[in-house]
Amino acid sequence: MEAAKHHEENWEDVFNKALEEANIKPEDIDLVAYARGPGMGPCLRVGLKAAEEIAKLANLKETVGINHCIAHLSIGTLIDNAKDPVILYVSGANTQVIALEGEKYRIFGETLDMGCGNFIDTFARLLGLGFPGGPKIDELAKKGKNFLELPYSVKGMDVSFSGLFTHLKQRIEKGEKNKEDLAYSVQETAFSMVTEVAERAMAHCNKEELILGGGVCCNSRLQDMTKKMCKQRGAKVIIPDFPLLLDNGAMIAWQGFLERKNKSKELLLRPYERTDEVEVNWL
Ligand code: FE2
C-alpha cells in the first residue's frame, strides 16, 4: 500500500527533524506514544514499528497506544481549556460527532458510507481539479452564485454522502458545467448535514462547546457555519490552528501523556477500534 510505503520511507527523517527542532537527543525522551487505531492496518503497523525503535533509542521498555479520534478531541480541549466539548471530526476517511457521556467517548453521529473529505476529493476529481481537492473546492465555492438543489441525507443522527456523489456524477455527465455553483452547492449541502448533526448532539447532551478536528475543518465555509450555529446557541466553538486540525504528532504525544499510566510492554494495534470501546481512565 502506497501510504504505508510513504510512512516507512519518511518516518525517520520526520523524527530526526523533530529532535533537531526541539534540540533534544533520543535519550531525553521519557514517553513514546503511537496511534493503535482506528486506521489502515499497514500504516498503523509502520507507526507501531517506529514507536518500538524510538523506545529502544530512548531506553524505554514501555510505550502507550492511543485512539486517534480521541487524540483529535484532546488536543482541541487542551488549546482552549474546554470543559466538556462535543467534537465534529471531519477528515478524509472519518466523519463523526463524538462526546463524553457515561464515562465513554460516544459516537453520536457518523457517516454511513464515505468520509466527507473523501467525498469532496472525489467530487473535485470529477471536476478535473486534481488532488487534494478540498482547498480548491473551498476557493471555487466562493465564486458560486446559485444554489442548486442536491440530495440532503441525514438519517437519524447519521449522514450519508454516496447518494449525493452519485447525483453529482450523473449531473456532470449530463453536462452540468457551472463548477462554481456546483462547488458552492456541494459545500452548503454537505456542511449543513454535518453541522445539523453536531448541533443536535450538543442539544441532546446539553453541551456548550464544539471542537473542530480533521482536515476538512480547515474549510472556511464549514468554519463559518459552525461558528454561526454555536453563536445562535450561545455556545463556544474551538478551532485549532491549521497544523493541529490535521493529523499531527503533537495530538498523539499529548494523548499519550494523558494516558501515561496505561503504558505497557505490549505493542498492539486496533485498526477497527471505536471510541466507545476505550476505557477512559485519565480524566
Ligand atoms: Fe485524523
mmCIF file of C-alpha atoms and ligand atoms in Angstrom:
data_model
loop_
_atom_site.group_PDB
_atom_site.id
_atom_site.type_symbol
_atom_site.label_atom_id
_atom_site.label_comp_id
_atom_site.label_asym_id
_atom_site.label_seq_id
_atom_site.Cartn_x
_atom_site.Cartn_y
_atom_site.Cartn_z
ATOM 1 C CA MET A 1 0.000 0.000 0.000
ATOM 2 C CA GLU A 2 1.407 3.367 -1.082
ATOM 3 C CA ALA A 3 0.534 5.306 2.094
ATOM 4 C CA ALA A 4 2.337 2.753 4.291
ATOM 5 C CA LYS A 5 5.350 2.805 1.973
ATOM 6 C CA HIS A 6 5.416 6.598 2.247
ATOM 7 C CA HIS A 7 5.315 6.370 6.064
ATOM 8 C CA GLU A 8 8.084 3.775 6.027
ATOM 9 C CA GLU A 9 10.321 5.941 3.851
ATOM 10 C CA ASN A 10 9.750 9.157 5.774
ATOM 11 C CA TRP A 11 9.279 8.498 9.480
ATOM 12 C CA GLU A 12 12.995 8.580 10.353
ATOM 13 C CA ASP A 13 13.523 11.941 8.660
ATOM 14 C CA VAL A 14 10.484 13.386 10.419
ATOM 15 C CA PHE A 15 11.710 12.013 13.762
ATOM 16 C CA ASN A 16 15.219 13.427 13.283
ATOM 17 C CA LYS A 17 13.830 16.802 12.269
ATOM 18 C CA ALA A 18 11.611 16.856 15.378
ATOM 19 C CA LEU A 19 14.637 16.099 17.592
ATOM 20 C CA GLU A 20 16.597 18.856 15.907
ATOM 21 C CA GLU A 21 13.797 21.425 16.262
ATOM 22 C CA ALA A 22 13.245 20.513 19.905
ATOM 23 C CA ASN A 23 17.011 20.457 20.440
ATOM 24 C CA ILE A 24 16.935 17.142 22.301
ATOM 25 C CA LYS A 25 18.538 13.719 21.965
ATOM 26 C CA PRO A 26 16.678 10.399 21.833
ATOM 27 C CA GLU A 27 17.795 9.690 25.443
ATOM 28 C CA ASP A 28 15.861 12.787 26.555
ATOM 29 C CA ILE A 29 12.544 11.221 25.513
ATOM 30 C CA ASP A 30 10.681 9.831 28.514
ATOM 31 C CA LEU A 31 7.466 8.614 26.921
ATOM 32 C CA VAL A 32 6.633 7.193 23.490
ATOM 33 C CA ALA A 33 3.044 7.142 22.227
ATOM 34 C CA TYR A 34 1.618 5.759 18.990
ATOM 35 C CA ALA A 35 -1.818 5.548 17.375
ATOM 36 C CA ARG A 36 -3.133 1.994 17.787
ATOM 37 C CA GLY A 37 -6.283 2.745 15.723
ATOM 38 C CA PRO A 38 -8.614 3.302 14.057
ATOM 39 C CA GLY A 39 -6.951 3.394 10.671
ATOM 40 C CA MET A 40 -5.447 1.370 7.869
ATOM 41 C CA GLY A 41 -3.536 -1.618 9.225
ATOM 42 C CA PRO A 42 -0.395 -1.271 7.056
ATOM 43 C CA CYS A 43 0.016 2.418 8.015
ATOM 44 C CA LEU A 44 -0.620 1.744 11.700
ATOM 45 C CA ARG A 45 1.995 -1.032 11.610
ATOM 46 C CA VAL A 46 4.647 1.427 10.408
ATOM 47 C CA GLY A 47 3.769 3.746 13.315
ATOM 48 C CA LEU A 48 3.992 0.876 15.755
ATOM 49 C CA LYS A 49 7.376 -0.181 14.399
ATOM 50 C CA ALA A 50 8.623 3.411 14.626
ATOM 51 C CA ALA A 51 7.401 3.625 18.239
ATOM 52 C CA GLU A 52 9.235 0.409 19.044
ATOM 53 C CA GLU A 53 12.503 1.682 17.527
ATOM 54 C CA ILE A 54 12.251 5.103 19.176
ATOM 55 C CA ALA A 55 11.553 3.460 22.556
ATOM 56 C CA LYS A 56 14.727 1.386 22.120
ATOM 57 C CA LEU A 57 16.772 4.500 21.330
ATOM 58 C CA ALA A 58 15.322 6.192 24.412
ATOM 59 C CA ASN A 59 15.964 3.131 26.624
ATOM 60 C CA LEU A 60 12.273 2.787 27.400
ATOM 61 C CA LYS A 61 10.700 -0.622 27.871
ATOM 62 C CA GLU A 62 7.112 0.549 27.656
ATOM 63 C CA THR A 63 5.019 2.596 25.215
ATOM 64 C CA VAL A 64 1.436 3.793 25.174
ATOM 65 C CA GLY A 65 -1.012 3.074 22.337
ATOM 66 C CA ILE A 66 -3.836 5.571 21.951
ATOM 67 C CA ASN A 67 -7.025 6.107 19.952
ATOM 68 C CA HIS A 68 -6.578 8.533 17.041
ATOM 69 C CA CYS A 69 -10.088 10.083 17.184
ATOM 70 C CA ILE A 70 -9.856 10.782 20.915
ATOM 71 C CA ALA A 71 -6.464 12.428 20.328
ATOM 72 C CA HIS A 72 -8.148 14.981 17.996
ATOM 73 C CA LEU A 73 -10.599 15.780 20.769
ATOM 74 C CA SER A 74 -7.950 16.041 23.477
ATOM 75 C CA ILE A 75 -5.673 18.422 21.552
ATOM 76 C CA GLY A 76 -8.663 20.684 20.849
ATOM 77 C CA THR A 77 -9.584 20.547 24.528
ATOM 78 C CA LEU A 78 -6.032 21.468 25.516
ATOM 79 C CA ILE A 79 -5.654 24.522 23.292
ATOM 80 C CA ASP A 80 -8.703 26.299 24.651
ATOM 81 C CA ASN A 81 -9.258 24.705 28.044
ATOM 82 C CA ALA A 82 -12.570 23.186 27.012
ATOM 83 C CA LYS A 83 -14.516 21.625 29.867
ATOM 84 C CA ASP A 84 -16.870 19.156 28.254
ATOM 85 C CA PRO A 85 -16.972 19.553 24.460
ATOM 86 C CA VAL A 86 -18.571 17.842 21.506
ATOM 87 C CA ILE A 87 -16.135 17.246 18.641
ATOM 88 C CA LEU A 88 -17.054 17.445 15.000
ATOM 89 C CA TYR A 89 -14.335 15.322 13.436
ATOM 90 C CA VAL A 90 -14.354 15.590 9.651
ATOM 91 C CA SER A 91 -11.430 14.215 7.682
ATOM 92 C CA GLY A 92 -10.854 12.192 4.518
ATOM 93 C CA ALA A 93 -11.807 8.857 5.999
ATOM 94 C CA ASN A 94 -13.748 9.918 9.106
ATOM 95 C CA THR A 95 -16.889 11.904 9.725
ATOM 96 C CA GLN A 96 -18.040 11.612 13.326
ATOM 97 C CA VAL A 97 -19.630 13.599 16.123
ATOM 98 C CA ILE A 98 -18.186 12.468 19.458
ATOM 99 C CA ALA A 99 -18.760 13.490 23.067
ATOM 100 C CA LEU A 100 -18.114 12.144 26.541
ATOM 101 C CA GLU A 101 -21.249 10.594 28.065
ATOM 102 C CA GLY A 102 -21.426 7.966 30.798
ATOM 103 C CA GLU A 103 -17.616 7.834 31.080
ATOM 104 C CA LYS A 104 -17.135 6.836 27.448
ATOM 105 C CA TYR A 105 -16.451 8.816 24.290
ATOM 106 C CA ARG A 106 -19.620 8.017 22.383
ATOM 107 C CA ILE A 107 -20.210 8.481 18.681
ATOM 108 C CA PHE A 108 -23.458 10.408 18.413
ATOM 109 C CA GLY A 109 -23.482 10.514 14.648
ATOM 110 C CA GLU A 110 -21.282 9.435 11.766
ATOM 111 C CA THR A 111 -21.152 8.814 8.057
ATOM 112 C CA LEU A 112 -22.868 5.662 6.873
ATOM 113 C CA ASP A 113 -20.599 5.368 3.845
ATOM 114 C CA MET A 114 -17.724 7.594 2.694
ATOM 115 C CA GLY A 115 -15.911 10.178 4.800
ATOM 116 C CA CYS A 116 -16.785 13.791 3.960
ATOM 117 C CA GLY A 117 -13.175 14.540 2.880
ATOM 118 C CA ASN A 118 -13.049 11.565 0.522
ATOM 119 C CA PHE A 119 -16.400 12.659 -0.896
ATOM 120 C CA ILE A 120 -15.122 16.199 -1.559
ATOM 121 C CA ASP A 121 -11.829 14.969 -3.048
ATOM 122 C CA THR A 122 -13.639 12.527 -5.348
ATOM 123 C CA PHE A 123 -16.060 15.274 -6.396
ATOM 124 C CA ALA A 124 -13.076 17.565 -7.111
ATOM 125 C CA ARG A 125 -11.602 14.876 -9.363
ATOM 126 C CA LEU A 126 -14.890 14.766 -11.288
ATOM 127 C CA LEU A 127 -14.438 18.475 -11.914
ATOM 128 C CA GLY A 128 -10.840 17.827 -13.031
ATOM 129 C CA LEU A 129 -9.344 19.745 -10.107
ATOM 130 C CA GLY A 130 -6.818 17.078 -9.044
ATOM 131 C CA PHE A 131 -5.881 16.014 -5.530
ATOM 132 C CA PRO A 132 -6.241 17.202 -2.803
ATOM 133 C CA GLY A 133 -9.441 18.861 -3.935
ATOM 134 C CA GLY A 134 -10.679 20.345 -0.635
ATOM 135 C CA PRO A 135 -8.851 23.712 -0.772
ATOM 136 C CA LYS A 136 -9.710 24.152 -4.474
ATOM 137 C CA ILE A 137 -13.394 23.452 -3.859
ATOM 138 C CA ASP A 138 -13.299 25.945 -0.961
ATOM 139 C CA GLU A 139 -11.967 28.656 -3.311
ATOM 140 C CA LEU A 140 -14.280 27.755 -6.203
ATOM 141 C CA ALA A 141 -17.342 27.777 -3.927
ATOM 142 C CA LYS A 142 -16.708 31.421 -3.026
ATOM 143 C CA LYS A 143 -17.448 32.322 -6.663
ATOM 144 C CA GLY A 144 -20.724 30.339 -6.781
ATOM 145 C CA LYS A 145 -23.874 32.442 -7.114
ATOM 146 C CA ASN A 146 -26.769 30.000 -7.487
ATOM 147 C CA PHE A 147 -27.722 27.279 -5.056
ATOM 148 C CA LEU A 148 -28.531 24.024 -6.830
ATOM 149 C CA GLU A 149 -30.854 21.652 -5.004
ATOM 150 C CA LEU A 150 -28.888 18.479 -4.106
ATOM 151 C CA PRO A 151 -29.790 15.357 -2.092
ATOM 152 C CA TYR A 152 -29.600 16.189 1.621
ATOM 153 C CA SER A 153 -29.010 12.985 3.501
ATOM 154 C CA VAL A 154 -29.298 12.999 7.286
ATOM 155 C CA LYS A 155 -30.659 9.739 8.658
ATOM 156 C CA GLY A 156 -31.369 9.996 12.361
ATOM 157 C CA MET A 157 -28.043 11.263 13.673
ATOM 158 C CA ASP A 158 -26.021 9.866 10.776
ATOM 159 C CA VAL A 159 -25.088 11.327 7.408
ATOM 160 C CA SER A 160 -24.536 9.768 4.004
ATOM 161 C CA PHE A 161 -22.542 11.095 1.047
ATOM 162 C CA SER A 162 -22.716 8.285 -1.523
ATOM 163 C CA GLY A 163 -26.157 9.271 -2.891
ATOM 164 C CA LEU A 164 -25.033 12.872 -3.163
ATOM 165 C CA PHE A 165 -21.909 11.765 -5.006
ATOM 166 C CA THR A 166 -23.863 9.611 -7.498
ATOM 167 C CA HIS A 167 -26.251 12.505 -8.113
ATOM 168 C CA LEU A 168 -23.341 14.872 -8.831
ATOM 169 C CA LYS A 169 -21.641 12.373 -11.122
ATOM 170 C CA GLN A 170 -24.802 11.964 -13.188
ATOM 171 C CA ARG A 171 -25.371 15.698 -13.273
ATOM 172 C CA ILE A 172 -21.831 16.361 -14.531
ATOM 173 C CA GLU A 173 -22.096 13.550 -17.099
ATOM 174 C CA LYS A 174 -25.311 15.135 -18.391
ATOM 175 C CA GLY A 175 -23.437 18.372 -19.000
ATOM 176 C CA GLU A 176 -23.785 20.477 -15.852
ATOM 177 C CA LYS A 177 -20.933 22.898 -16.377
ATOM 178 C CA ASN A 178 -21.010 25.592 -13.739
ATOM 179 C CA LYS A 179 -18.213 24.415 -11.467
ATOM 180 C CA GLU A 180 -18.569 27.422 -9.152
ATOM 181 C CA ASP A 181 -22.272 26.837 -8.490
ATOM 182 C CA LEU A 182 -21.689 23.111 -8.064
ATOM 183 C CA ALA A 183 -18.852 23.630 -5.563
ATOM 184 C CA TYR A 184 -20.900 26.229 -3.665
ATOM 185 C CA SER A 185 -23.965 23.959 -3.515
ATOM 186 C CA VAL A 186 -21.949 20.896 -2.506
ATOM 187 C CA GLN A 187 -20.385 22.769 0.398
ATOM 188 C CA GLU A 188 -23.706 24.242 1.525
ATOM 189 C CA THR A 189 -25.344 20.816 1.440
ATOM 190 C CA ALA A 190 -22.601 18.596 2.890
ATOM 191 C CA PHE A 191 -21.574 21.024 5.633
ATOM 192 C CA SER A 192 -25.189 21.726 6.628
ATOM 193 C CA MET A 193 -25.593 17.986 7.118
ATOM 194 C CA VAL A 194 -22.633 17.634 9.495
ATOM 195 C CA THR A 195 -23.405 20.908 11.280
ATOM 196 C CA GLU A 196 -27.007 19.790 11.855
ATOM 197 C CA VAL A 197 -25.855 16.543 13.461
ATOM 198 C CA ALA A 198 -23.264 18.351 15.603
ATOM 199 C CA GLU A 199 -25.930 20.804 16.788
ATOM 200 C CA ARG A 200 -28.355 18.044 17.696
ATOM 201 C CA ALA A 201 -25.629 16.232 19.672
ATOM 202 C CA MET A 202 -24.911 19.470 21.563
ATOM 203 C CA ALA A 203 -28.625 19.981 22.286
ATOM 204 C CA HIS A 204 -29.170 16.346 23.287
ATOM 205 C CA CYS A 205 -26.158 16.235 25.626
ATOM 206 C CA ASN A 206 -26.623 19.799 26.827
ATOM 207 C CA LYS A 207 -23.046 20.770 25.929
ATOM 208 C CA GLU A 208 -21.836 24.263 25.231
ATOM 209 C CA GLU A 209 -18.517 23.761 23.443
ATOM 210 C CA LEU A 210 -17.792 22.443 19.970
ATOM 211 C CA ILE A 211 -14.293 21.472 18.854
ATOM 212 C CA LEU A 212 -13.475 21.058 15.184
ATOM 213 C CA GLY A 213 -10.984 18.362 14.179
ATOM 214 C CA GLY A 214 -9.775 16.779 10.938
ATOM 215 C CA GLY A 215 -8.511 18.270 7.675
ATOM 216 C CA VAL A 216 -11.957 19.156 6.265
ATOM 217 C CA CYS A 217 -12.424 21.535 9.208
ATOM 218 C CA CYS A 218 -9.796 23.788 7.563
ATOM 219 C CA ASN A 219 -12.582 24.709 5.119
ATOM 220 C CA SER A 220 -13.631 28.334 5.557
ATOM 221 C CA ARG A 221 -17.338 27.696 4.932
ATOM 222 C CA LEU A 222 -17.542 24.823 7.417
ATOM 223 C CA GLN A 223 -15.851 27.061 9.988
ATOM 224 C CA ASP A 224 -18.364 29.875 9.249
ATOM 225 C CA MET A 225 -21.319 27.551 9.512
ATOM 226 C CA THR A 226 -20.268 26.026 12.823
ATOM 227 C CA LYS A 227 -19.403 29.468 14.231
ATOM 228 C CA LYS A 228 -22.884 30.738 13.335
ATOM 229 C CA MET A 229 -24.580 27.651 14.750
ATOM 230 C CA CYS A 230 -22.661 27.966 18.032
ATOM 231 C CA LYS A 231 -23.338 31.697 18.250
ATOM 232 C CA GLN A 232 -27.074 31.068 17.884
ATOM 233 C CA ARG A 233 -26.903 28.500 20.686
ATOM 234 C CA GLY A 234 -24.771 30.709 22.936
ATOM 235 C CA ALA A 235 -22.056 28.050 22.671
ATOM 236 C CA LYS A 236 -18.320 28.298 22.069
ATOM 237 C CA VAL A 237 -16.571 26.921 19.005
ATOM 238 C CA ILE A 238 -12.930 25.899 19.269
ATOM 239 C CA ILE A 239 -10.949 25.692 16.037
ATOM 240 C CA PRO A 240 -7.348 24.543 16.481
ATOM 241 C CA ASP A 241 -4.736 26.192 14.248
ATOM 242 C CA PHE A 242 -4.154 24.553 10.867
ATOM 243 C CA PRO A 243 -1.360 22.089 11.852
ATOM 244 C CA LEU A 244 -3.369 20.839 14.829
ATOM 245 C CA LEU A 245 -6.574 20.411 12.822
ATOM 246 C CA LEU A 246 -4.865 17.951 10.514
ATOM 247 C CA ASP A 247 -3.483 14.628 11.713
ATOM 248 C CA ASN A 248 -0.388 15.534 13.706
ATOM 249 C CA GLY A 249 2.210 14.057 16.002
ATOM 250 C CA ALA A 250 1.512 16.566 18.784
ATOM 251 C CA MET A 251 -2.001 15.208 19.346
ATOM 252 C CA ILE A 252 -0.703 11.639 19.579
ATOM 253 C CA ALA A 253 2.015 12.743 22.028
ATOM 254 C CA TRP A 254 -0.443 14.737 24.165
ATOM 255 C CA GLN A 255 -2.945 11.873 24.338
ATOM 256 C CA GLY A 256 -0.048 9.565 25.259
ATOM 257 C CA PHE A 257 0.916 11.938 28.052
ATOM 258 C CA LEU A 258 -2.673 11.968 29.352
ATOM 259 C CA GLU A 259 -2.720 8.176 29.296
ATOM 260 C CA ARG A 260 0.818 7.689 30.603
ATOM 261 C CA LYS A 261 -0.368 5.391 33.351
ATOM 262 C CA ASN A 262 -1.600 2.987 30.623
ATOM 263 C CA LYS A 263 1.891 2.408 29.206
ATOM 264 C CA SER A 264 2.715 -1.193 28.620
ATOM 265 C CA LYS A 265 5.348 -3.593 27.279
ATOM 266 C CA GLU A 266 2.740 -4.953 24.914
ATOM 267 C CA LEU A 267 2.554 -3.313 21.489
ATOM 268 C CA LEU A 268 -0.868 -3.650 19.994
ATOM 269 C CA LEU A 269 -2.941 -2.366 17.094
ATOM 270 C CA ARG A 270 -6.703 -1.944 16.962
ATOM 271 C CA PRO A 271 -7.466 -0.812 13.379
ATOM 272 C CA TYR A 272 -11.228 -1.001 13.944
ATOM 273 C CA GLU A 273 -11.351 0.407 17.466
ATOM 274 C CA ARG A 274 -14.372 2.616 18.122
ATOM 275 C CA THR A 275 -14.134 5.444 20.589
ATOM 276 C CA ASP A 276 -16.755 3.943 22.911
ATOM 277 C CA GLU A 277 -14.586 0.830 23.329
ATOM 278 C CA VAL A 278 -11.862 2.892 25.001
ATOM 279 C CA GLU A 279 -11.781 2.848 28.786
ATOM 280 C CA VAL A 280 -11.480 6.493 29.820
ATOM 281 C CA ASN A 281 -9.264 6.397 32.916
ATOM 282 C CA TRP A 282 -7.277 9.615 32.536
ATOM 283 C CA LEU A 283 -9.784 12.392 33.237
HETATM 284 FE FE FE2 B 1 -7.455 12.193 11.925
#
